[in-house]
Amino acid sequence: MAEEVILVDLWASMFGMRTRIALAEKKVKYDYIEEDLENKSSLLLEMNPVHKKIPVLIHNGKPVCESLIQVEYIDETWPGGNSLLPSDPYQRAHARFWGDFIDKKVNVTARRIWARKGEEQEASNELIEILKTLEAELGDKHYFGGDTFGYVDIALIGFYTWFGVYDKFGNISIESECSKLIAWGKRCLQRESVAKSLPESDKVTAFISQCLGLE
């Protein structure tokens, strides 16, 4: 019996980008369903009744929710190819720590730049400091895990395509402040899995501008 893999997602979602990259790294074939968040589908509401959010990975009729959980699920379910999480327990825990940091710090702070009026400057300054913390963790390594592209890279790279949004609405230049992170992002984009999963930054910026009427 053939496996059925479905991803319910939105093209601009940095979280969905994680799942798309993980599936591409493992060479898993799947059906993609673009979700309309203004008019959520019955499939989304059925498969993620708690949070009602994308992305939702559906494997043989069973839903897996939350993008970083999906990345781990993909790594464990399709063990061939590039391992996304380290095999060493300490390194694995270390990677999960930074994945959690990205969700709790980068995501929450970055959203304040364009979603909360009056907090743009404070949030922008905080975001730069958070990104510099990530730069320090990256150091001179090729990827966050060393020579191997993996979990932390996947957790963060979707935000790279949103940097234009943060620059525009936060009146900052992430490239000027965090050049090592920009170089890392460009290295990641050399991977086919990343290049095919990330939209152009200008397209994301135009989309958010249109959605929020902030042009």
Short mmCIF file of C-alpha atoms in Angstrom, two decimals:
data_model
loop_
_atom_site.label_atom_id
_atom_site.label_comp_id
_atom_site.label_asym_id
_atom_site.label_seq_id
_atom_site.Cartn_x
_atom_site.Cartn_y
_atom_site.Cartn_z
CA MET A 1 0.00 0.00 0.00
CA ALA A 2 1.41 3.37 -1.04
CA GLU A 3 1.98 5.98 1.62
CA GLU A 4 -0.23 9.06 1.56
CA VAL A 5 1.51 12.25 2.62
CA ILE A 6 -0.31 15.60 2.52
CA LEU A 7 0.88 19.02 3.64
CA VAL A 8 -1.72 21.69 4.41
CA ASP A 9 0.18 24.95 4.34
CA LEU A 10 0.47 28.59 3.23
CA TRP A 11 3.24 29.50 0.80
CA ALA A 12 4.51 32.44 2.90
CA SER A 13 4.59 30.56 6.22
CA MET A 14 8.11 30.33 7.65
CA PHE A 15 6.83 27.37 9.68
CA GLY A 16 5.55 25.53 6.64
CA MET A 17 8.91 26.16 4.97
CA ARG A 18 10.49 24.02 7.69
CA THR A 19 8.28 21.07 6.85
CA ARG A 20 8.75 21.49 3.10
CA ILE A 21 12.54 21.53 3.51
CA ALA A 22 12.50 18.46 5.77
CA LEU A 23 10.36 16.53 3.28
CA ALA A 24 12.66 17.59 0.44
CA GLU A 25 15.78 16.56 2.38
CA LYS A 26 14.25 13.10 2.84
CA LYS A 27 12.96 13.03 -0.76
CA VAL A 28 9.42 12.31 0.43
CA LYS A 29 6.73 12.81 -2.21
CA TYR A 30 3.63 14.58 -0.96
CA ASP A 31 0.50 16.41 -2.03
CA TYR A 32 0.42 20.11 -1.22
CA ILE A 33 -2.80 21.89 -0.27
CA GLU A 34 -2.65 25.69 -0.08
CA GLU A 35 -4.76 26.95 2.81
CA ASP A 36 -6.86 30.12 2.86
CA LEU A 37 -6.45 31.44 6.39
CA GLU A 38 -9.30 33.91 5.89
CA ASN A 39 -11.64 31.01 5.14
CA LYS A 40 -10.19 27.95 6.85
CA SER A 41 -10.98 24.65 5.21
CA SER A 42 -12.89 21.81 6.84
CA LEU A 43 -9.76 19.67 6.37
CA LEU A 44 -7.63 22.07 8.45
CA LEU A 45 -10.27 22.31 11.18
CA GLU A 46 -10.63 18.54 11.27
CA MET A 47 -6.91 17.80 11.29
CA ASN A 48 -5.87 20.54 13.72
CA PRO A 49 -8.96 21.19 15.86
CA VAL A 50 -6.95 22.52 18.82
CA HIS A 51 -4.92 25.35 17.23
CA LYS A 52 -6.57 25.50 13.78
CA LYS A 53 -3.22 26.54 12.32
CA ILE A 54 -0.96 25.55 9.45
CA PRO A 55 1.17 23.68 8.66
CA VAL A 56 -0.47 20.30 9.16
CA LEU A 57 1.33 17.18 7.96
CA ILE A 58 -1.06 14.30 7.26
CA HIS A 59 0.55 10.87 7.00
CA ASN A 60 -1.79 8.02 6.04
CA GLY A 61 -4.75 9.97 7.39
CA LYS A 62 -3.11 10.87 10.71
CA PRO A 63 -2.27 14.54 11.41
CA VAL A 64 1.01 15.79 12.85
CA CYS A 65 0.86 19.43 14.00
CA GLU A 66 3.51 22.04 14.88
CA SER A 67 6.39 22.48 12.45
CA LEU A 68 9.35 21.48 14.64
CA ILE A 69 7.47 18.37 15.76
CA GLN A 70 6.87 17.64 12.09
CA VAL A 71 10.59 17.97 11.34
CA GLU A 72 11.37 15.41 14.04
CA TYR A 73 8.58 13.13 12.84
CA ILE A 74 9.89 13.27 9.28
CA ASP A 75 13.43 12.53 10.48
CA GLU A 76 12.26 9.47 12.42
CA THR A 77 9.72 8.17 9.91
CA TRP A 78 12.00 8.39 6.88
CA PRO A 79 15.46 7.66 8.34
CA GLY A 80 17.27 7.47 4.99
CA GLY A 81 19.26 10.35 3.57
CA ASN A 82 20.45 13.32 5.58
CA SER A 83 19.72 13.04 9.32
CA LEU A 84 18.08 16.25 10.48
CA LEU A 85 18.79 15.81 14.20
CA PRO A 86 22.14 14.65 15.65
CA SER A 87 22.35 11.08 16.96
CA ASP A 88 24.28 12.16 20.07
CA PRO A 89 21.81 12.84 22.94
CA TYR A 90 23.56 16.01 24.12
CA GLN A 91 23.86 17.49 20.63
CA ARG A 92 20.23 16.57 20.01
CA ALA A 93 19.15 18.38 23.17
CA HIS A 94 21.33 21.35 22.17
CA ALA A 95 19.63 21.55 18.77
CA ARG A 96 16.18 21.39 20.36
CA PHE A 97 17.16 24.22 22.72
CA TRP A 98 17.96 26.51 19.79
CA GLY A 99 14.84 25.47 17.93
CA ASP A 100 12.82 26.46 20.98
CA PHE A 101 14.79 29.72 21.25
CA ILE A 102 13.92 30.58 17.65
CA ASP A 103 10.21 29.96 18.22
CA LYS A 104 10.04 31.84 21.52
CA LYS A 105 12.39 34.72 20.71
CA VAL A 106 12.73 35.28 16.96
CA ASN A 107 9.12 34.55 16.07
CA VAL A 108 7.46 36.44 18.92
CA THR A 109 9.71 39.51 18.64
CA ALA A 110 9.71 39.68 14.84
CA ARG A 111 5.93 39.55 14.70
CA ARG A 112 5.71 42.66 16.89
CA ILE A 113 7.52 44.64 14.18
CA TRP A 114 4.69 44.40 11.67
CA ALA A 115 1.69 43.26 13.70
CA ARG A 116 1.68 45.71 16.64
CA LYS A 117 1.44 49.41 16.01
CA GLY A 118 3.79 51.51 18.12
CA GLU A 119 6.16 48.67 19.04
CA GLU A 120 8.15 48.62 15.79
CA GLN A 121 11.34 50.29 17.00
CA GLU A 122 11.60 48.51 20.34
CA ALA A 123 10.89 45.16 18.70
CA SER A 124 13.41 45.86 15.92
CA ASN A 125 16.18 46.58 18.43
CA GLU A 126 15.31 43.40 20.34
CA LEU A 127 15.29 41.35 17.14
CA ILE A 128 18.78 42.50 16.18
CA GLU A 129 20.09 41.44 19.60
CA ILE A 130 18.37 38.05 19.27
CA LEU A 131 19.85 37.54 15.81
CA LYS A 132 23.30 38.48 17.14
CA THR A 133 22.87 35.79 19.81
CA LEU A 134 22.19 33.31 17.01
CA GLU A 135 25.23 34.61 15.12
CA ALA A 136 27.37 33.92 18.18
CA GLU A 137 26.03 30.37 18.31
CA LEU A 138 26.75 29.92 14.60
CA GLY A 139 30.29 31.27 15.03
CA ASP A 140 32.52 30.31 12.13
CA LYS A 141 30.65 27.08 11.43
CA HIS A 142 29.21 26.36 7.98
CA TYR A 143 25.84 25.44 9.50
CA PHE A 144 24.56 25.53 13.07
CA GLY A 145 25.37 21.84 13.43
CA GLY A 146 28.86 22.23 11.97
CA ASP A 147 29.42 20.87 8.48
CA THR A 148 25.98 19.25 8.35
CA PHE A 149 22.76 21.08 7.46
CA GLY A 150 20.13 20.15 10.01
CA TYR A 151 17.47 20.92 12.58
CA VAL A 152 18.49 24.42 13.74
CA ASP A 153 19.14 25.56 10.17
CA ILE A 154 15.69 24.33 9.19
CA ALA A 155 14.14 26.03 12.23
CA LEU A 156 15.61 29.43 11.31
CA ILE A 157 15.93 29.59 7.53
CA GLY A 158 12.25 30.39 6.90
CA PHE A 159 12.69 33.66 8.77
CA TYR A 160 15.50 34.58 6.36
CA THR A 161 12.96 35.14 3.61
CA TRP A 162 11.03 37.46 5.96
CA PHE A 163 14.06 39.67 6.68
CA GLY A 164 12.81 42.15 4.06
CA VAL A 165 9.57 42.54 6.03
CA TYR A 166 11.47 43.27 9.24
CA ASP A 167 13.79 45.69 7.44
CA LYS A 168 10.93 47.60 5.85
CA PHE A 169 8.57 47.92 8.80
CA GLY A 170 11.23 48.02 11.51
CA ASN A 171 13.45 50.52 9.69
CA ILE A 172 16.53 48.33 10.16
CA SER A 173 19.14 46.60 8.00
CA ILE A 174 19.65 43.03 9.15
CA GLU A 175 22.36 42.58 6.51
CA SER A 176 24.39 45.46 8.00
CA GLU A 177 23.93 44.27 11.57
CA CYS A 178 24.20 40.50 11.08
CA SER A 179 26.40 39.84 8.07
CA LYS A 180 27.38 36.32 9.24
CA LEU A 181 23.73 35.31 9.40
CA ILE A 182 23.13 36.66 5.91
CA ALA A 183 26.10 34.64 4.62
CA TRP A 184 24.70 31.55 6.36
CA GLY A 185 21.32 32.13 4.70
CA LYS A 186 22.95 32.33 1.28
CA ARG A 187 24.80 29.07 1.95
CA CYS A 188 21.53 27.39 2.90
CA LEU A 189 19.93 28.62 -0.32
CA GLN A 190 22.56 26.71 -2.27
CA ARG A 191 20.81 23.52 -1.13
CA GLU A 192 18.09 22.39 -3.51
CA SER A 193 15.73 21.56 -0.63
CA VAL A 194 15.92 25.15 0.63
CA ALA A 195 15.92 26.92 -2.73
CA LYS A 196 12.74 25.09 -3.78
CA SER A 197 10.97 25.65 -0.46
CA LEU A 198 11.60 29.36 0.14
CA PRO A 199 9.79 32.09 -1.77
CA GLU A 200 11.57 35.27 -2.80
CA SER A 201 11.91 37.76 0.05
CA ASP A 202 10.44 40.57 -2.09
CA LYS A 203 7.34 38.46 -2.71
CA VAL A 204 6.82 37.91 1.03
CA THR A 205 7.31 41.62 1.76
CA ALA A 206 4.79 42.59 -0.93
CA PHE A 207 2.31 40.02 0.41
CA ILE A 208 2.52 41.30 3.99
CA SER A 209 2.33 44.92 2.83
CA GLN A 210 -0.82 44.14 0.90
CA CYS A 211 -2.40 42.11 3.70
CA LEU A 212 -1.82 44.78 6.34
CA GLY A 213 -2.21 47.89 4.20
CA LEU A 214 1.13 49.16 5.48
CA GLU A 215 2.51 50.41 2.17
#
